[in-house]
């Protein structure tokens, strides 16, 4: 696939049956952050493409809804099998386009496969509840119906897994999906749909169930968000982006599912097992070069162990191998582009101006192997949790070491004193500490872990967070309900018409 795919100009719109292109706009040029070389070009979707793709999705929606959910699940099962066949190729493209390690690229494609498998089982478990009516000879129950057309706006750091989280669940729920991927990583999105295209034809899937539009914010994203024909917008990105999406979708009283910023903390109790904690901290902080919404950004450490922890982390950071993510012996690859490198540098300067102390790292690497200008050494800083820069999410490998003294509630208070609420973790061997952290008086995040890090969530659980993280949930558990509309039904099988609450109405 890659031999035929790279170094060519790809169409930026897919309506479920054909790829659409035009020469009206300059194409996107996609360069690899690994070495700066051009990977390929993508023709941007036009306004006409938008309408054509939406029309196909609208046509497909009622046809797809009429197919029994287990049969929809069979299409998704076939998609999973095709992804397994092309796992290594697609993972390589993920790495080339994002700069994440090849192991993480393979993990991302495996995540797509896993969510497909989850969705197949879910296709037989779209349960509603039955309720007892207060009226004689009445039956009450609830059922769930498809929404129609769902829009998915995904970010560069997970260029295909987040789409699969949404699209595969939405598909078994009976919806058509329009995908708008990041302009920084469109090739992976195109490749994903090209991989499943034959499956869609072979299973006679209505054209338009899975579609794609690649273009800039005004031409595509804003139109999707403002369009009342789109029943749900699922958007992954920054808090600023989420605020704009929520405002525009809310203005038309639409539904939105937002997965936004994370300012995730690990708390190290004096009772933590450091041999377990240090590897979890380092992977959480430098995996994907710090470009995960679940990246560990704050380490809240008890003062009694702070010197020991600081020394261990500096030693671990010095041992990190930085270089091409195609070499699986390397731990850290590049940031997505030079703009991200500049943003990291600015954050480090700001942190030091505000009083933080740089303990290690923060350099931009140059020379052989680092020609793209996107490689940095992950940074460690000692800081106060209240610093304005610490309250923000910088999408880069920056870890702030924050001391606490006294008992665990003091650390929990620090952890919760940020606007974001995605992922959190506590390392401790004390049962009462772990239970407090997981209680209503503990972590205020959507994800709370004990003795594992903040990143690496499995697809079986609902994924998402609170506060500025958006409040949405994707992936596992009952997150499927976001893609459906609830309906309560009452059936009278008697010969009289009693009213609820004892009301009488005689004619």
Coordinates of C-alpha atoms in Angstrom, one line a residue:
X1 CA 0.0 0.0 0.0
X2 CA 2.7 2.5 1.0
X3 CA 4.6 2.1 -2.3
X4 CA 1.5 3.3 -4.2
X5 CA 0.4 5.8 -1.7
X6 CA 3.3 8.1 -0.8
X7 CA 4.7 10.7 -3.1
X8 CA 1.4 11.2 -4.9
X9 CA -1.5 13.6 -4.7
X10 CA -4.5 12.1 -2.9
X11 CA -8.1 13.1 -3.2
X12 CA -9.3 14.9 0.0
X13 CA -12.9 13.8 -0.1
X14 CA -14.6 10.3 -0.1
X15 CA -18.3 10.0 -0.3
X16 CA -18.4 6.3 0.4
X17 CA -18.3 5.2 -3.2
X18 CA -15.8 7.3 -4.9
X19 CA -12.9 9.7 -4.2
X20 CA -13.6 13.3 -5.2
X21 CA -11.0 15.9 -6.2
X22 CA -10.6 19.2 -8.0
X23 CA -7.9 21.6 -8.9
X24 CA -9.7 24.7 -7.4
X25 CA -7.4 24.9 -4.3
X26 CA -3.7 24.4 -3.6
X27 CA -3.1 21.0 -2.2
X28 CA -1.8 20.3 1.3
X29 CA 1.9 19.2 1.4
X30 CA 2.6 16.7 4.1
X31 CA 6.1 16.4 5.5
X32 CA 7.4 13.9 8.0
X33 CA 8.6 15.4 11.3
X34 CA 11.2 12.6 11.4
X35 CA 13.4 14.0 8.7
X36 CA 11.4 16.7 7.0
X37 CA 10.9 14.9 3.7
X38 CA 7.7 15.3 1.8
X39 CA 5.4 12.3 2.2
X40 CA 2.8 13.3 -0.3
X41 CA 0.1 15.8 -1.1
X42 CA -3.6 16.0 -0.5
X43 CA -6.1 17.9 -2.6
X44 CA -8.4 19.9 -0.3
X45 CA -12.1 19.2 -0.3
X46 CA -14.2 22.0 -1.6
X47 CA -17.6 23.3 -0.7
X48 CA -19.1 21.2 -3.4
X49 CA -17.4 18.2 -2.0
X50 CA -18.9 19.0 1.4
X51 CA -22.4 19.0 0.0
X52 CA -21.8 15.9 -2.1
X53 CA -20.4 13.9 0.9
X54 CA -23.2 15.1 3.2
X55 CA -25.9 14.1 0.7
X56 CA -24.4 10.6 0.5
X57 CA -24.3 10.3 4.2
X58 CA -27.9 11.4 4.5
X59 CA -29.0 9.0 1.8
X60 CA -27.1 6.2 3.6
X61 CA -28.5 6.9 7.1
X62 CA -32.0 5.5 6.7
X63 CA -30.8 2.5 4.7
X64 CA -28.1 1.7 7.3
X65 CA -30.6 2.1 10.2
X66 CA -32.9 -0.5 8.6
X67 CA -30.1 -3.1 8.7
X68 CA -30.3 -5.1 12.0
X69 CA -27.6 -4.1 14.4
X70 CA -25.9 -7.5 14.5
X71 CA -25.6 -7.3 10.7
X72 CA -24.1 -3.8 11.0
X73 CA -21.7 -5.5 13.5
X74 CA -20.7 -8.0 10.9
X75 CA -19.5 -5.2 8.6
X76 CA -17.4 -3.8 11.4
X77 CA -16.0 -7.3 12.1
X78 CA -14.9 -7.5 8.5
X79 CA -13.3 -4.1 8.8
X80 CA -11.3 -5.4 11.8
X81 CA -10.0 -8.3 9.8
X82 CA -8.9 -6.0 7.0
X83 CA -7.1 -3.8 9.5
X84 CA -5.3 -6.8 10.9
X85 CA -4.0 -7.6 7.4
X86 CA -2.6 -4.1 6.9
X87 CA -1.6 -3.4 10.5
X88 CA 2.2 -3.0 10.0
X89 CA 1.8 -0.9 6.9
X90 CA -0.7 1.5 8.5
X91 CA 1.4 1.6 11.7
X92 CA 4.4 2.7 9.6
X93 CA 2.4 5.5 8.0
X94 CA 1.2 6.6 11.4
X95 CA 4.9 6.8 12.5
X96 CA 6.0 8.6 9.4
X97 CA 3.3 11.2 9.6
X98 CA 3.1 11.8 13.3
X99 CA 6.6 11.0 14.5
X100 CA 5.4 8.7 17.3
X101 CA 7.3 5.5 17.8
X102 CA 6.7 2.5 15.6
X103 CA 5.6 0.6 18.7
X104 CA 3.0 3.3 19.4
X105 CA 2.0 3.3 15.8
X106 CA 1.3 -0.4 16.0
X107 CA -0.5 0.2 19.3
X108 CA -2.8 2.7 17.6
X109 CA -3.8 0.4 14.8
X110 CA -4.3 -2.4 17.4
X111 CA -6.6 0.1 19.2
X112 CA -8.6 0.4 16.0
X113 CA -8.9 -3.4 15.8
X114 CA -9.9 -3.6 19.5
X115 CA -12.6 -1.1 19.2
X116 CA -14.0 -2.9 16.2
X117 CA -14.1 -6.1 18.2
X118 CA -15.8 -4.3 21.1
X119 CA -18.3 -2.7 18.7
X120 CA -19.2 -6.2 17.2
X121 CA -20.2 -7.4 20.6
X122 CA -22.0 -4.2 21.3
X123 CA -24.1 -4.7 18.2
X124 CA -26.1 -7.3 20.2
X125 CA -26.2 -5.3 23.4
X126 CA -27.9 -2.0 22.7
X127 CA -30.0 -2.5 25.7
X128 CA -33.0 -0.4 27.0
X129 CA -34.7 -0.8 30.3
X130 CA -38.3 -1.8 31.3
X131 CA -40.1 0.1 34.0
X132 CA -43.2 -0.8 36.1
X133 CA -46.1 1.5 35.3
X134 CA -48.3 2.9 38.1
X135 CA -51.3 2.4 35.7
X136 CA -52.9 -1.1 35.4
X137 CA -52.4 -3.0 32.2
X138 CA -49.7 -0.6 31.0
X139 CA -46.1 -1.5 30.0
X140 CA -43.3 1.0 30.0
X141 CA -39.8 0.6 28.5
X142 CA -37.1 2.7 26.8
X143 CA -35.3 2.1 23.5
X144 CA -32.4 3.7 21.7
X145 CA -32.6 4.9 18.1
X146 CA -29.8 6.1 15.7
X147 CA -29.1 9.8 15.5
X148 CA -28.5 10.0 11.8
X149 CA -25.3 11.7 10.6
X150 CA -22.4 12.1 13.0
X151 CA -19.4 14.4 12.4
X152 CA -16.0 13.4 13.8
X153 CA -13.2 16.0 14.0
X154 CA -9.9 14.3 15.1
X155 CA -6.5 15.6 16.2
X156 CA -3.0 14.8 14.8
X157 CA -1.7 12.9 17.7
X158 CA -4.0 9.9 17.2
X159 CA -4.7 10.3 13.5
X160 CA -6.9 7.2 13.1
X161 CA -7.7 5.5 16.5
X162 CA -9.9 8.3 17.7
X163 CA -11.9 8.2 14.5
X164 CA -12.3 4.4 15.0
X165 CA -13.5 5.0 18.6
X166 CA -16.3 7.1 17.2
X167 CA -17.0 5.7 13.8
X168 CA -17.2 2.0 14.7
X169 CA -19.4 2.6 17.7
X170 CA -21.6 5.0 15.7
X171 CA -21.8 2.5 12.9
X172 CA -23.2 -0.4 15.0
X173 CA -25.6 2.2 16.5
X174 CA -26.9 2.8 13.0
X175 CA -25.3 6.2 12.1
X176 CA -23.4 7.5 9.1
X177 CA -20.1 9.2 9.9
X178 CA -18.3 12.2 8.2
X179 CA -14.7 12.3 9.3
X180 CA -12.7 15.5 9.3
X181 CA -9.1 14.6 10.3
X182 CA -6.3 17.0 11.2
X183 CA -4.6 18.8 8.3
X184 CA -1.3 17.8 9.8
X185 CA -2.0 14.0 9.4
X186 CA -4.4 13.5 6.6
X187 CA -2.5 10.6 4.8
X188 CA -3.2 8.2 7.6
X189 CA -6.9 9.0 7.4
X190 CA -7.0 8.5 3.7
X191 CA -5.1 5.2 4.0
X192 CA -7.5 4.0 6.7
X193 CA -10.5 4.5 4.4
X194 CA -8.7 3.0 1.4
X195 CA -8.0 -0.1 3.5
X196 CA -11.7 -0.6 4.4
X197 CA -13.1 0.5 1.1
X198 CA -13.2 -3.0 -0.4
X199 CA -14.9 -4.3 2.7
X200 CA -17.7 -1.7 2.3
X201 CA -18.2 -2.8 -1.3
X202 CA -18.1 -6.6 -0.5
X203 CA -20.6 -6.3 2.3
X204 CA -22.9 -4.0 0.3
X205 CA -22.7 -1.3 2.9
X206 CA -24.8 1.7 1.8
X207 CA -22.4 4.2 0.2
X208 CA -22.0 7.1 2.7
X209 CA -21.8 5.3 6.0
X210 CA -18.1 6.1 6.2
X211 CA -17.0 9.3 4.5
X212 CA -14.1 11.7 4.7
X213 CA -13.5 15.4 4.1
X214 CA -10.0 17.0 4.4
X215 CA -9.7 20.8 4.3
X216 CA -9.2 23.9 6.4
X217 CA -11.2 25.0 9.4
X218 CA -13.5 27.4 7.6
X219 CA -14.2 25.2 4.6
X220 CA -14.9 22.0 6.5
X221 CA -14.8 22.0 10.3
X222 CA -16.9 25.1 10.8
X223 CA -19.4 24.0 8.3
X224 CA -19.8 20.6 10.0
X225 CA -20.1 22.3 13.4
X226 CA -22.7 24.8 12.2
X227 CA -24.7 22.4 10.0
X228 CA -28.1 21.4 11.6
X229 CA -28.1 18.3 9.4
X230 CA -25.2 16.9 11.5
X231 CA -26.9 15.3 14.6
X232 CA -23.7 15.0 16.7
X233 CA -20.3 16.6 16.5
X234 CA -17.5 14.6 18.2
X235 CA -14.4 16.8 18.4
X236 CA -11.0 16.1 19.9
X237 CA -8.5 19.0 20.3
X238 CA -7.6 22.0 22.4
X239 CA -9.8 23.7 25.0
X240 CA -10.0 26.8 22.8
X241 CA -11.3 24.6 19.9
X242 CA -13.8 22.9 22.2
X243 CA -15.2 26.2 23.4
X244 CA -15.8 27.3 19.8
X245 CA -17.4 24.0 18.9
X246 CA -19.6 24.0 22.0
X247 CA -20.7 27.5 21.2
X248 CA -21.6 26.9 17.6
X249 CA -23.2 23.5 18.2
X250 CA -25.1 24.9 21.1
X251 CA -26.4 27.8 19.1
X252 CA -28.3 25.3 16.9
X253 CA -29.2 23.2 19.9
X254 CA -27.2 20.3 18.6
X255 CA -25.3 17.6 20.4
X256 CA -21.5 17.7 21.0
X257 CA -19.1 15.2 22.4
X258 CA -15.9 17.0 23.4
X259 CA -12.5 15.5 24.3
X260 CA -10.2 18.4 25.1
X261 CA -7.1 19.3 27.1
X262 CA -5.6 17.4 30.0
X263 CA -3.2 18.6 32.7
X264 CA -2.7 15.3 34.2
X265 CA -1.0 14.6 37.5
X266 CA 0.6 11.6 39.2
X267 CA 0.8 11.8 43.0
X268 CA 3.7 10.0 44.7
X269 CA 2.9 9.1 48.3
X270 CA 5.7 8.5 50.7
X271 CA 4.4 4.9 50.5
X272 CA 4.9 4.6 46.8
X273 CA 7.0 1.8 45.3
X274 CA 9.4 3.9 43.2
X275 CA 10.6 0.9 41.2
X276 CA 7.0 0.7 39.9
X277 CA 6.4 4.5 39.7
X278 CA 9.5 5.8 37.9
X279 CA 8.9 3.8 34.6
X280 CA 5.2 4.8 34.6
X281 CA 6.1 8.5 35.2
X282 CA 8.7 8.6 32.4
X283 CA 6.5 6.8 29.8
X284 CA 3.5 9.0 30.8
X285 CA 5.6 12.2 30.4
X286 CA 7.6 11.4 27.2
X287 CA 5.5 8.9 25.3
X288 CA 4.4 10.3 21.9
X289 CA 6.9 13.1 22.8
X290 CA 4.4 14.5 25.4
X291 CA 1.7 14.9 22.7
X292 CA -1.1 12.9 24.3
X293 CA -4.1 14.4 26.1
X294 CA -3.3 11.9 28.8
X295 CA 0.4 12.8 29.1
X296 CA 1.7 13.2 32.6
X297 CA 2.4 16.9 33.0
X298 CA 2.5 17.3 36.8
X299 CA 4.2 15.1 39.4
X300 CA 3.1 15.8 42.9
X301 CA 5.7 14.4 45.3
X302 CA 5.8 14.2 49.0
X303 CA 8.7 16.3 50.4
X304 CA 10.2 13.3 52.2
X305 CA 11.0 11.5 48.9
X306 CA 11.4 14.5 46.6
X307 CA 15.3 14.4 46.5
X308 CA 15.2 10.7 45.8
X309 CA 12.6 11.0 43.1
X310 CA 14.3 14.0 41.5
X311 CA 17.6 12.1 41.3
X312 CA 15.9 9.0 39.8
X313 CA 14.1 11.0 37.2
X314 CA 17.2 12.9 36.1
X315 CA 19.0 9.6 35.7
X316 CA 16.1 8.1 33.8
X317 CA 15.9 11.1 31.5
X318 CA 19.6 11.1 30.8
X319 CA 19.2 7.5 29.6
X320 CA 16.4 8.2 27.1
X321 CA 17.4 7.5 23.5
X322 CA 16.1 10.3 21.2
X323 CA 15.9 9.7 17.4
X324 CA 14.0 8.3 14.5
X325 CA 10.8 6.6 15.8
X326 CA 11.3 4.0 13.0
X327 CA 14.2 2.7 15.1
X328 CA 12.4 0.8 17.9
X329 CA 15.4 1.1 20.2
X330 CA 14.7 4.9 20.6
X331 CA 12.4 6.1 23.3
X332 CA 11.5 9.6 22.1
X333 CA 10.8 10.8 18.6
X334 CA 10.1 14.3 17.2
X335 CA 7.3 16.8 18.0
X336 CA 4.8 17.1 15.2
X337 CA 6.4 20.3 13.7
X338 CA 8.6 23.3 14.4
X339 CA 5.7 25.3 15.6
X340 CA 5.3 22.8 18.4
X341 CA 9.0 23.0 19.2
X342 CA 8.7 26.8 19.4
X343 CA 5.6 26.5 21.7
X344 CA 7.6 24.2 24.0
X345 CA 10.5 26.7 24.1
X346 CA 8.2 29.6 24.9
X347 CA 6.6 27.6 27.7
X348 CA 10.0 26.8 29.3
X349 CA 11.0 30.4 29.2
X350 CA 7.7 31.5 30.7
X351 CA 7.9 28.9 33.5
X352 CA 11.4 30.1 34.5
X353 CA 10.3 33.7 34.4
X354 CA 7.4 32.8 36.7
X355 CA 9.8 31.1 39.2
X356 CA 10.2 27.4 38.1
X357 CA 13.6 25.8 38.1
X358 CA 14.8 23.9 35.1
X359 CA 16.3 20.6 36.3
X360 CA 17.0 18.9 33.0
X361 CA 16.4 19.0 29.3
X362 CA 14.6 21.5 27.1
X363 CA 17.2 21.7 24.3
X364 CA 16.3 21.7 20.6
X365 CA 18.5 19.0 18.9
X366 CA 20.3 19.6 15.7
X367 CA 22.9 17.8 13.5
X368 CA 22.8 14.4 11.9
X369 CA 19.5 12.6 12.4
X370 CA 17.8 15.8 13.7
X371 CA 17.6 17.8 10.5
X372 CA 13.9 18.3 10.7
X373 CA 14.3 20.6 13.7
X374 CA 11.5 18.8 15.5
X375 CA 13.6 16.9 18.1
X376 CA 13.9 18.1 21.7
X377 CA 15.2 16.7 25.0
X378 CA 12.2 16.1 27.4
X379 CA 12.3 18.7 30.2
X380 CA 12.0 18.4 34.0
X381 CA 11.2 21.5 36.1
X382 CA 10.6 22.1 39.8
X383 CA 7.6 24.4 40.1
X384 CA 4.7 25.6 42.2
X385 CA 1.3 24.3 41.1
X386 CA -0.2 27.8 41.2
X387 CA 2.1 29.2 38.5
X388 CA 0.0 30.3 35.5
X389 CA 2.0 28.2 33.1
X390 CA 1.5 25.1 35.2
X391 CA -2.2 25.7 35.0
X392 CA -2.1 25.4 31.2
X393 CA -1.6 22.4 29.0
X394 CA 1.6 22.6 26.9
X395 CA 1.5 19.9 24.3
X396 CA 5.1 18.8 24.7
X397 CA 7.3 16.7 27.0
X398 CA 7.5 19.0 30.0
X399 CA 7.1 17.6 33.5
X400 CA 6.6 19.8 36.5
X401 CA 7.8 18.4 39.9
X402 CA 5.5 19.8 42.6
X403 CA 6.2 19.2 46.3
X404 CA 3.5 18.5 48.9
X405 CA 3.8 17.9 52.7
X406 CA 1.4 16.4 55.2
X407 CA -1.2 13.9 54.3
X408 CA -2.7 12.8 51.0
X409 CA -5.6 15.3 51.0
X410 CA -3.1 18.1 50.5
X411 CA -1.8 16.4 47.3
X412 CA -5.3 15.7 46.1
X413 CA -6.1 19.4 46.5
X414 CA -3.1 20.4 44.4
X415 CA -4.0 17.8 41.7
X416 CA -7.6 19.1 41.5
X417 CA -6.6 22.8 41.4
X418 CA -6.3 23.1 37.6
X419 CA -9.1 23.8 35.1
X420 CA -8.7 20.4 33.3
X421 CA -9.9 17.1 34.6
X422 CA -8.9 14.2 32.3
X423 CA -6.6 11.7 33.8
X424 CA -4.9 11.2 37.2
X425 CA -3.0 8.6 39.2
X426 CA -1.7 7.8 42.6
X427 CA 1.2 5.5 43.5
X428 CA 0.9 4.1 47.0
X429 CA 0.9 0.8 48.9
X430 CA -1.6 2.0 51.5
X431 CA -5.2 0.8 51.0
X432 CA -6.7 3.8 52.8
X433 CA -4.9 6.2 50.5
X434 CA -6.0 4.5 47.3
X435 CA -9.6 4.4 48.5
X436 CA -9.6 8.0 49.4
X437 CA -8.1 9.0 46.0
X438 CA -10.9 7.1 44.2
X439 CA -13.7 8.4 46.5
X440 CA -15.9 11.4 45.9
X441 CA -13.4 13.4 48.0
X442 CA -10.5 12.3 45.8
X443 CA -9.6 12.9 42.2
X444 CA -12.0 15.0 40.2
X445 CA -10.9 13.5 36.8
X446 CA -12.7 11.3 34.5
X447 CA -9.9 8.7 34.8
X448 CA -8.3 7.9 38.1
X449 CA -5.7 5.1 38.4
X450 CA -3.8 3.4 41.2
X451 CA -0.2 2.3 40.7
X452 CA -0.2 2.9 36.9
X453 CA 0.4 6.1 35.0
X454 CA -2.0 8.5 33.4
X455 CA -1.8 7.4 29.8
X456 CA -2.6 4.1 28.1
X457 CA -6.3 3.8 28.6
X458 CA -8.0 0.6 27.4
X459 CA -11.0 0.6 25.1
X460 CA -13.2 -1.3 27.5
X461 CA -13.7 1.7 29.8
X462 CA -15.4 5.0 28.9
X463 CA -12.7 7.6 28.0
X464 CA -13.1 11.3 28.8
X465 CA -12.8 13.9 31.5
X466 CA -14.5 16.7 33.4
X467 CA -14.2 20.5 33.6
X468 CA -12.3 22.0 30.7
X469 CA -11.7 18.5 29.3
X470 CA -15.2 18.7 28.0
X471 CA -17.3 16.1 29.9
X472 CA -17.8 13.7 27.0
X473 CA -17.1 10.0 27.0
X474 CA -15.9 7.8 24.1
X475 CA -14.9 4.2 23.5
X476 CA -16.1 1.6 26.0
X477 CA -18.7 1.0 28.8
X478 CA -22.0 2.8 27.9
X479 CA -20.4 5.6 25.8
X480 CA -22.4 4.2 22.9
X481 CA -25.4 6.1 24.2
X482 CA -24.0 9.4 23.0
X483 CA -24.5 8.2 19.4
X484 CA -28.2 7.4 19.9
X485 CA -31.4 9.1 21.0
X486 CA -33.4 7.7 23.9
X487 CA -37.1 7.1 23.6
X488 CA -39.5 6.2 26.4
X489 CA -42.5 4.1 25.4
X490 CA -45.8 3.3 27.1
X491 CA -48.2 0.7 25.9
X492 CA -51.8 0.4 27.1
X493 CA -53.1 -3.1 26.7
X494 CA -56.3 -2.6 28.7
X495 CA -59.8 -1.4 27.9
X496 CA -59.7 1.8 30.0
X497 CA -57.6 5.0 29.9
X498 CA -56.3 5.7 33.4
X499 CA -54.1 8.8 33.7
X500 CA -50.9 9.1 35.7
X501 CA -50.7 10.8 39.1
X502 CA -54.4 9.8 39.7
X503 CA -55.7 12.5 37.4
X504 CA -59.3 12.1 36.2
X505 CA -60.7 13.4 33.0
X506 CA -64.3 12.5 32.3
X507 CA -66.2 13.3 29.1

